[in-house]
Coordinates of C-alpha atoms in Angstrom, one line a residue:
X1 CA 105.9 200.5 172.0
X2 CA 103.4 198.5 170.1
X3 CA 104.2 195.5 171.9
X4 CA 104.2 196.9 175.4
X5 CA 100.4 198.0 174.5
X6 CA 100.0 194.6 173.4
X7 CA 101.1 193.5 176.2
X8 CA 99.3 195.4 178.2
X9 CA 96.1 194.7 176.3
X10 CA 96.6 191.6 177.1
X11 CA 97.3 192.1 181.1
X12 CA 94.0 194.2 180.7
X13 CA 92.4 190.9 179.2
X14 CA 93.5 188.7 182.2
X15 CA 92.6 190.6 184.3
X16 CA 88.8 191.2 183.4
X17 CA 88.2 187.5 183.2
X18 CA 89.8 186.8 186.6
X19 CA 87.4 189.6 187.7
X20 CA 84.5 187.6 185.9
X21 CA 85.1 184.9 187.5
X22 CA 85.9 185.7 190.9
X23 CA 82.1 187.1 190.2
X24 CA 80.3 184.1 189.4
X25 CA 82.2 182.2 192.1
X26 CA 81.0 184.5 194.8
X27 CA 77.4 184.2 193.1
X28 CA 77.3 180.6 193.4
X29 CA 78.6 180.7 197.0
X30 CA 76.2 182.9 197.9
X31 CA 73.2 180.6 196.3
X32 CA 74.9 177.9 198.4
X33 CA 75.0 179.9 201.5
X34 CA 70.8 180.8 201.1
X35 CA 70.5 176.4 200.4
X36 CA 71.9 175.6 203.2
X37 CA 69.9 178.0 205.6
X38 CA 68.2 175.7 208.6
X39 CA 64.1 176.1 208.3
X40 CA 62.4 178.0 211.8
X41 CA 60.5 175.2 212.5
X42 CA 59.0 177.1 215.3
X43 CA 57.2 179.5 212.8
X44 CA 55.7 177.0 210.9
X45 CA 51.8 177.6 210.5
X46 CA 50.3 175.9 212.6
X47 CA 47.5 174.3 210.3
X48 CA 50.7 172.3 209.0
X49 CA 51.7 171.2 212.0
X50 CA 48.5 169.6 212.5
X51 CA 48.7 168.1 209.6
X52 CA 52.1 166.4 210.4
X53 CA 50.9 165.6 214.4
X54 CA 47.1 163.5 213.0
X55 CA 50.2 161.4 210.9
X56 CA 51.9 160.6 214.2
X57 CA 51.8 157.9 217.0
X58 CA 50.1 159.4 220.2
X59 CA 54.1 159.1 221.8
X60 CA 55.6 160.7 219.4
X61 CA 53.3 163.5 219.5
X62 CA 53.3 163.9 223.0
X63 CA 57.6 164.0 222.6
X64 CA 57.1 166.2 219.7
X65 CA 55.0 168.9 221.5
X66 CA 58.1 169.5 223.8
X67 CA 59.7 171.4 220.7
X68 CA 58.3 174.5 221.6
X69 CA 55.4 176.6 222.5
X70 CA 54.4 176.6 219.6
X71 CA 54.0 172.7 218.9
X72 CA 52.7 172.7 222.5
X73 CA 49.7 174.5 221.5
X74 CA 48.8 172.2 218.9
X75 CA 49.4 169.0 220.7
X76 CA 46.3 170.9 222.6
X77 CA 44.1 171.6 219.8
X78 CA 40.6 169.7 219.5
X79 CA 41.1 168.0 216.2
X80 CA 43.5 165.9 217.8
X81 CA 41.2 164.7 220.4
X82 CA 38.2 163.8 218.9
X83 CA 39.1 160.0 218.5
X84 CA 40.8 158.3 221.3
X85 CA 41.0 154.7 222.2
X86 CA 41.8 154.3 226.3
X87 CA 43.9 151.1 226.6
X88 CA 43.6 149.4 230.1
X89 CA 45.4 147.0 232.1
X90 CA 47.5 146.1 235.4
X91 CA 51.0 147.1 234.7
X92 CA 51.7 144.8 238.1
X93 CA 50.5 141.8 236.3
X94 CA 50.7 142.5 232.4
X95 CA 53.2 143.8 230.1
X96 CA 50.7 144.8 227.6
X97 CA 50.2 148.2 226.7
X98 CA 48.1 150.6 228.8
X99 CA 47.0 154.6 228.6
X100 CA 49.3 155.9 231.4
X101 CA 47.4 157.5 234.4
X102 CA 48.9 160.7 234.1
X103 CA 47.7 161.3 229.9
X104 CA 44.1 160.1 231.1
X105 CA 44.1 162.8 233.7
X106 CA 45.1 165.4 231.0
X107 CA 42.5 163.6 228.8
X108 CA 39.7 164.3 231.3
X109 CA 40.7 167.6 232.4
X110 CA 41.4 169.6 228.8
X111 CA 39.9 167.3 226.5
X112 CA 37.0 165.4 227.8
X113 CA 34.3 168.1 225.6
X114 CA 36.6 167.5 222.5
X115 CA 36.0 163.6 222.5
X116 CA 33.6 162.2 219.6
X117 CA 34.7 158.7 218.8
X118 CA 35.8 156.8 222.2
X119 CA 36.9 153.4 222.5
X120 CA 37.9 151.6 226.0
X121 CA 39.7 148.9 225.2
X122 CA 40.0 146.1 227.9
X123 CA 43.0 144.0 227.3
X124 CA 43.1 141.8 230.3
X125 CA 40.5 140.2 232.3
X126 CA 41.1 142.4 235.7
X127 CA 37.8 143.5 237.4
X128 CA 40.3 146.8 238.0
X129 CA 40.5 147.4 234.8
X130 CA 36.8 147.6 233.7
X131 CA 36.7 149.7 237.0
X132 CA 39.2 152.3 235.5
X133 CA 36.7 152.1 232.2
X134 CA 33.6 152.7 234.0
X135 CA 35.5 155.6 236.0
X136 CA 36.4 157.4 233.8
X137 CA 32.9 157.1 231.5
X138 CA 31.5 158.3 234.8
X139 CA 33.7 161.6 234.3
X140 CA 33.0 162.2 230.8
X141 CA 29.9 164.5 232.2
X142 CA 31.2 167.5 229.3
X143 CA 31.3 165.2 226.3
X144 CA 28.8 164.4 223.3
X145 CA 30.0 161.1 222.1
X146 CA 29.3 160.5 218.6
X147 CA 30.6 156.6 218.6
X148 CA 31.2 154.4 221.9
X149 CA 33.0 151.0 222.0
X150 CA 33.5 148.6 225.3
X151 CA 36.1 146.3 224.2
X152 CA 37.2 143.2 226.2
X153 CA 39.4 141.2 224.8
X154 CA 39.8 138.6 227.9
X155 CA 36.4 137.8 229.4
X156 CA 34.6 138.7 231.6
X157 CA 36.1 141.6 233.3
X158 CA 33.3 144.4 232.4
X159 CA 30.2 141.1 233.3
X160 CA 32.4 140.9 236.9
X161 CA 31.3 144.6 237.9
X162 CA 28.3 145.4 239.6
X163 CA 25.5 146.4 237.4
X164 CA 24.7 149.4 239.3
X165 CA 28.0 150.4 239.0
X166 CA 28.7 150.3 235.1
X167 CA 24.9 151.5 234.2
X168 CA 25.6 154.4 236.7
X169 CA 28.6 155.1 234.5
X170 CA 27.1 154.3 230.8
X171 CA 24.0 156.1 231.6
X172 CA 26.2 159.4 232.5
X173 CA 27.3 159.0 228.5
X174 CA 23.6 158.3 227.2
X175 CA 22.4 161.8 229.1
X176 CA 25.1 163.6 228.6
X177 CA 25.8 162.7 224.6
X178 CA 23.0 163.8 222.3
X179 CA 24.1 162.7 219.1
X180 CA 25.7 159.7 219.7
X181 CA 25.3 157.4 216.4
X182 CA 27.3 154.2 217.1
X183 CA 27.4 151.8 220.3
X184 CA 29.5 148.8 220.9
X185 CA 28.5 147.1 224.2
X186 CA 29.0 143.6 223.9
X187 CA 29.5 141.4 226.9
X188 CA 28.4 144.3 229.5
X189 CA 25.3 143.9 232.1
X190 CA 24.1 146.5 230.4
X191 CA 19.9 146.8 231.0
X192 CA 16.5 147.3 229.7
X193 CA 16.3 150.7 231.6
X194 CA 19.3 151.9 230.7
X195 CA 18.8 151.2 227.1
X196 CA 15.4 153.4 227.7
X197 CA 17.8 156.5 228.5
X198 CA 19.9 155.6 225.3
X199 CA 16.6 155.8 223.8
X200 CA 15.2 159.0 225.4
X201 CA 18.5 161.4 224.5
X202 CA 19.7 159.5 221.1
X203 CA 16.9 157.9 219.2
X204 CA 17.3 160.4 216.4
X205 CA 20.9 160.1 215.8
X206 CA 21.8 155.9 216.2
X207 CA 22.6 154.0 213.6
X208 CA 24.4 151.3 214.4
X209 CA 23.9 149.1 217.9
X210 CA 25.7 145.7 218.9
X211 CA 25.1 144.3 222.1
X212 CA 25.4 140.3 221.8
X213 CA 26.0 138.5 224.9
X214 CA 23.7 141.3 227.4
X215 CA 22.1 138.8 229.7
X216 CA 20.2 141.8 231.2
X217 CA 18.3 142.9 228.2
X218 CA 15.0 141.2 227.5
X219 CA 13.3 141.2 224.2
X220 CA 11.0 144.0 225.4
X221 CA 14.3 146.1 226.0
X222 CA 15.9 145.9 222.6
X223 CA 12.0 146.1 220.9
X224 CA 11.9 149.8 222.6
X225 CA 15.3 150.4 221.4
X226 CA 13.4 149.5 217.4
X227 CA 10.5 151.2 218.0
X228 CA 11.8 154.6 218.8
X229 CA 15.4 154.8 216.6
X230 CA 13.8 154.6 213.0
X231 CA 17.2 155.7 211.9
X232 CA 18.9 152.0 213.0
X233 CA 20.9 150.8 209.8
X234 CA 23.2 147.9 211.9
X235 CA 22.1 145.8 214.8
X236 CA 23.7 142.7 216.5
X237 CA 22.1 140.7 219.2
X238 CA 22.0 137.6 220.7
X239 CA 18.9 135.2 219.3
X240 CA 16.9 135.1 222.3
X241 CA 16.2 138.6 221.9
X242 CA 15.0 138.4 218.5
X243 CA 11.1 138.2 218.0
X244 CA 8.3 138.4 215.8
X245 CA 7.5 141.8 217.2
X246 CA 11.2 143.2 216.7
X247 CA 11.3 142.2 213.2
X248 CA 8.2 143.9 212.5
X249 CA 9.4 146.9 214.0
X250 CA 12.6 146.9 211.6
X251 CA 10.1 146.8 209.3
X252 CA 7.6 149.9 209.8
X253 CA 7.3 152.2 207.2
X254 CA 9.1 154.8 209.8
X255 CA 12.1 153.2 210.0
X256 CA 14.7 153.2 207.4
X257 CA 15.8 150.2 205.9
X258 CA 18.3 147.9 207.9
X259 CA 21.7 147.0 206.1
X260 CA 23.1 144.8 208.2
X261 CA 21.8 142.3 211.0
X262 CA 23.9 139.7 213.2
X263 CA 22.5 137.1 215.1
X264 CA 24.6 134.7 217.5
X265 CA 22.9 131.6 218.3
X266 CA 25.3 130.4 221.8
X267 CA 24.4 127.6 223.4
X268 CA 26.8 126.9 226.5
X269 CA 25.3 123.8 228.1
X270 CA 23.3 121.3 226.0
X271 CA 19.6 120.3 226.2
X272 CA 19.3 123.3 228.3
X273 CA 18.2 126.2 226.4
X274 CA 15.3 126.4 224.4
X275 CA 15.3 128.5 220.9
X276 CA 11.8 129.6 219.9
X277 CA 11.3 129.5 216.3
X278 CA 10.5 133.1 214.2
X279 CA 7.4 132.9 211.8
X280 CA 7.7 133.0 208.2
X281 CA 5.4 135.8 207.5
X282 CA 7.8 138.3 210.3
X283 CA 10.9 137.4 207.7
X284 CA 8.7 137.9 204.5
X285 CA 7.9 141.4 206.0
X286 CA 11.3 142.0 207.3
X287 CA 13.0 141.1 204.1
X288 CA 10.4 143.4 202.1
X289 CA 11.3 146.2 203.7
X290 CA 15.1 145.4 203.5
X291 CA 15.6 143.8 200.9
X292 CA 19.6 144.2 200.4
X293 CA 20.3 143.5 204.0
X294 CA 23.0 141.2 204.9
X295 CA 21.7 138.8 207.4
X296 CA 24.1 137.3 209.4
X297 CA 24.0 134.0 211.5
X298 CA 26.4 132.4 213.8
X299 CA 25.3 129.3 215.4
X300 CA 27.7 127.9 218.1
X301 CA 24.6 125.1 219.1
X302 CA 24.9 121.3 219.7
X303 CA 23.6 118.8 216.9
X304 CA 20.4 118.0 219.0
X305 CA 19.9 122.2 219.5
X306 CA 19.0 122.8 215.6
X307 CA 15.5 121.1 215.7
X308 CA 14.2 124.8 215.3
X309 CA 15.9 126.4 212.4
X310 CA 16.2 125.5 208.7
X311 CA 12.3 124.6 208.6
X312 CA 11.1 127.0 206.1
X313 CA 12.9 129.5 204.0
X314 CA 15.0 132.6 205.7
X315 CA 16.4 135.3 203.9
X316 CA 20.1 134.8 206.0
X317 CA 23.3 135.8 203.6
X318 CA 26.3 135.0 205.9
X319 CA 26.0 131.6 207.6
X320 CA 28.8 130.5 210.2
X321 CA 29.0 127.1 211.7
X322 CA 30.9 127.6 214.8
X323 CA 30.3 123.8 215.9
X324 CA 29.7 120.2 214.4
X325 CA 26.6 120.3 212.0
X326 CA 25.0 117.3 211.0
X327 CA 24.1 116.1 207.4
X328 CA 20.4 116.8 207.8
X329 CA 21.2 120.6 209.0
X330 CA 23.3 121.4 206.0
X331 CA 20.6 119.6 203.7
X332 CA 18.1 121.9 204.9
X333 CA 20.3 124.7 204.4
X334 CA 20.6 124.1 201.2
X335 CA 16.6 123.7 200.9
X336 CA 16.0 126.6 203.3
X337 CA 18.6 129.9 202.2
X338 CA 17.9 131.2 198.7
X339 CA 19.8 133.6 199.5
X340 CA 23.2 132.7 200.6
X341 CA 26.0 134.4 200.0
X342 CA 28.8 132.9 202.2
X343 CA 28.9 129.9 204.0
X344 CA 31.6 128.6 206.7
X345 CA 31.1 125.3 208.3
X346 CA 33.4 124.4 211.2
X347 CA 33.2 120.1 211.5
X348 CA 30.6 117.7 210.1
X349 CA 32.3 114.0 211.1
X350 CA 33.0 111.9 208.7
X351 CA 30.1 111.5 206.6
X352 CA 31.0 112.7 203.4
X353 CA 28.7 116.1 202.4
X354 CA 28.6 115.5 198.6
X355 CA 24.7 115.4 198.1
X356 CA 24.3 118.3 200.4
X357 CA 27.0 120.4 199.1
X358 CA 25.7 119.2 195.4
X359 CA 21.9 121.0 197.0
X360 CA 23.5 124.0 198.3
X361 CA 24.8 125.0 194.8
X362 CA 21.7 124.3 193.3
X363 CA 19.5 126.3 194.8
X364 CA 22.0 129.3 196.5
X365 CA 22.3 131.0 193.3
X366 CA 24.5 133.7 195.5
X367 CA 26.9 131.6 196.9
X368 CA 30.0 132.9 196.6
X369 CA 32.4 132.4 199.5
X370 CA 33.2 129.0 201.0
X371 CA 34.9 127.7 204.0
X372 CA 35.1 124.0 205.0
X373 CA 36.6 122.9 208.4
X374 CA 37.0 119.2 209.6
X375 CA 34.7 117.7 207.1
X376 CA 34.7 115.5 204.2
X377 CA 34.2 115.4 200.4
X378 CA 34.5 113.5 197.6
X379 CA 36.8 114.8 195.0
X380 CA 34.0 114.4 192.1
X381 CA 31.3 115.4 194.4
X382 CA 33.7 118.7 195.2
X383 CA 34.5 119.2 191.4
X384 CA 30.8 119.2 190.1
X385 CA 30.0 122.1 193.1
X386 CA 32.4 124.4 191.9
X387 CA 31.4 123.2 187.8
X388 CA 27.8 124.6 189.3
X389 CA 28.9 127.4 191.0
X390 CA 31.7 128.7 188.1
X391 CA 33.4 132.0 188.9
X392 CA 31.1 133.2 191.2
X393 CA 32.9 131.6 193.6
X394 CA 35.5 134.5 194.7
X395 CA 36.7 132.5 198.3
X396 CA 37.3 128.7 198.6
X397 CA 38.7 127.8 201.4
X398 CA 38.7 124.0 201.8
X399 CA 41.4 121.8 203.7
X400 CA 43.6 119.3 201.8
X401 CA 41.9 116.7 204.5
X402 CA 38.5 117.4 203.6
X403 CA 39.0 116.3 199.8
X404 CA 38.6 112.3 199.5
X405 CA 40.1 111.3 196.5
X406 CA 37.9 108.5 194.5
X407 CA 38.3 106.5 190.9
X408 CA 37.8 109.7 189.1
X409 CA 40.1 112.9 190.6
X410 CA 43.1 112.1 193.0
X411 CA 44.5 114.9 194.8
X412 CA 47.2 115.8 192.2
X413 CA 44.5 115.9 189.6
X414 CA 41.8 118.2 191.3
X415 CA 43.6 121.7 191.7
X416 CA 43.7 121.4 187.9
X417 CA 39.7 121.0 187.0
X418 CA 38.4 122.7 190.1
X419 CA 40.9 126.1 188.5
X420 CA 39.4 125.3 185.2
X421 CA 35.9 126.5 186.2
X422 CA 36.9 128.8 188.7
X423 CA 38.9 130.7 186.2
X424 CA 42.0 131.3 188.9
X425 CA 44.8 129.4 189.7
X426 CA 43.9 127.1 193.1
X427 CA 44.9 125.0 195.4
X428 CA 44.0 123.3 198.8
X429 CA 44.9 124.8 201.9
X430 CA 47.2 122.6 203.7
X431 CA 48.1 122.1 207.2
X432 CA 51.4 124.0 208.2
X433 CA 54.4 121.7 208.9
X434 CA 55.9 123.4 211.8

């Protein structure tokens, strides 16, 4: 008797824990079964989807509002249309990318009072292209632009329209957009009068205007553009439409100081254009009213053209040589931009630079980028530049060609003592192989 309640006992035993565990077994699989339940992606709030759709390719937003409804109405929402950049081409005769007709459509019907920041980017040279731009500016009659860019990366397609045509179609942005802060219109026949409705609906509000290469604006056009927007921090204009008067306009006490001014100095044909020259006292009073603006020159001139410039000091930071310079030009840099911050020159010839170079590190106490083309150096002359200019000098850029090796440095020798005093490793750049 005692062992069949032993045994027993012990049946009771086995049995418990079998119990027990059959217990935590259908625990666990029921933990499993709530990990493995699929998400209702259609529920999801839609604040979070439009998070996830502003991460996402305009394609793969467009495939991912056929989901549901529910994405559908957020592919629609106006956050996601405030910045668009219309892409256009000839599909007949391009491969490159372009808006299709059909999203542009969409765009203008449900969207076009959504848009803030608008590029049209150009990416051929078809006159039907910048026709497709300037229709559909013309249909943006709802919107209030905040930034507008033209954008031809082939020339000349939007300079092949008829003027009337494209100002008909910019102008319906300048009335129609109060606020608008930022314009990109290079290369355009863009006008003084149409620049005088930019000015009469959007002289409180821009900031920032580039227009270089507009053969239809005169100086008197981009002087009413100064006058009246005392809130223009960036300009960018070709140099015949700098002046005296503009420059004293940028510096009025009403208008606010300017950060960052471009010039291009083009000359296509040679002995045929004729650069006036800017008095002193306009740059003493421009650069005393802005006195941290970057000035920014790009001179694509002939060596004959330069007669004008580099007569008398100028307060230009970013200097670009775009062209041959002679020896005499890049002395009078040197004599001429105090303060000079980067300096690129394209081709000299093959007179070596060494005084001039030793000049421009004298007296640019600023200097800190370099970039030499097709010029030529001696390797001591090279070495005692940077020695002068130390670690200051964040960008050199200089050719293995340019450097002429003498009694003192050869080429193997000069990467070591020019990184000595630049306090980096450096080398030469050197032409690629293939």
């Amino acid at each position: 008797m005692k062992r069949g309640r032993k045994t027993n006992e012990g049946n009771n035993s086995s049995s418990g824990e079998t119990t027990e565990k059959e217990s935590k077994r259908h625990k666990v699989t029921e933990k499993k079964t709530i990990v493995v339940q699929s998400p209702d992606w259609a529920n999801l709030l839609q604040d979070v989807i439009l998070q996830v759709f502003q991460y996402l390719p305009l394609l793969d937003r467009a495939h991912a509002s056929q989901v549901c409804r529910s994405w559908n109405q957020v592919f629609h929402m106006p956050d996601l249309w405030r910045c668009f950049e219309f892409e256009l081409n000839q599909p007949a005769t391009s491969n490159l990318r372009t808006t299709h007709p059909e999203l542009i459509k969409q765009i203008i019907k449900r969207h076009s009072n959504h848009l803030q920041y608008v590029s049209f980017k150009v990416v051929d040279s078809s006159k039907e292209s910048a026709e497709a731009a300037c229709d559909i500016l013309s249909q943006l009659v709802n919107c209030s632009l905040k930034t507008l860019g033209l954008i031809s990366t082939a020339r000349p397609s939007f300079m092949d329209l008829p003027k009337s045509h494209f100002i008909s179609a910019l102008t319906v942005v300048f009335v129609n957009s109060k606020s608008l802060s930022s314009l990109k219109i290079d290369d355009t026949p863009v006008d003084d009068p149409s620049l005088k409705v930019l000015v009469a609906n959007n002289s409180d509000t821009l900031k920032l205007l580039k227009m270089s290469s507009c053969p239809h604006v005169s100086p008197a056009g981009i002087l009413c553009v100064a006058d009246q927007c005392h809130g223009l921090r960036e300009l960018a204009l070709n140099y015949h439409l700098l002046s005296d008067e503009l420059l004293l306009a940028l510096s009025s006490e009403k208008h606010v100081r300017l950060e960052h001014l471009r010039i291009d100095v083009v000359s296509e044909n040679p002995g045929q254009t004729q650069f006036h020259t800017i008095q002193k006292s306009s740059w003493d009073a421009f650069i005393k009213h802005s006195p941290k603006v970057n000035l920014v020159m790009y001179f694509f001139l002939y060596e004959e053209e330069f007669d004008p410039f580099f007569r008398y000091e100028i307060p230009v930071t970013h200097l670009y040589f775009g062209r041959s310079v002679s020896k005499d030009v890049l002395g009078r840099v040197g004599m001429t931009c105090p303060r000079l911050v980067e300096l690129v020159v394209c081709a000299n010839g093959l007179r070596p630079l060494d005084e001039e170079l030793i000049c421009i590190a004298e007296r640019c106490k600023y200097l800190s980028a370099v970039g030499l083309g097709e010029c030529e150096v001696s390797c001591s002359a090279f070495v005692e530049f940077v020695k002068m200019c130390g670690g200051r000098l964040s960008q050199l850029s200089i050719m293995e060609e340019v450097l002429i090796p003498d009694q003192k440095y050869n080429l193997e020798q000069i990467h070591w003592e020019v990184s000595k005093h630049l306090g980096r490793v450096w080398f030469p750049d050197m032409m690629p192989t293939w």
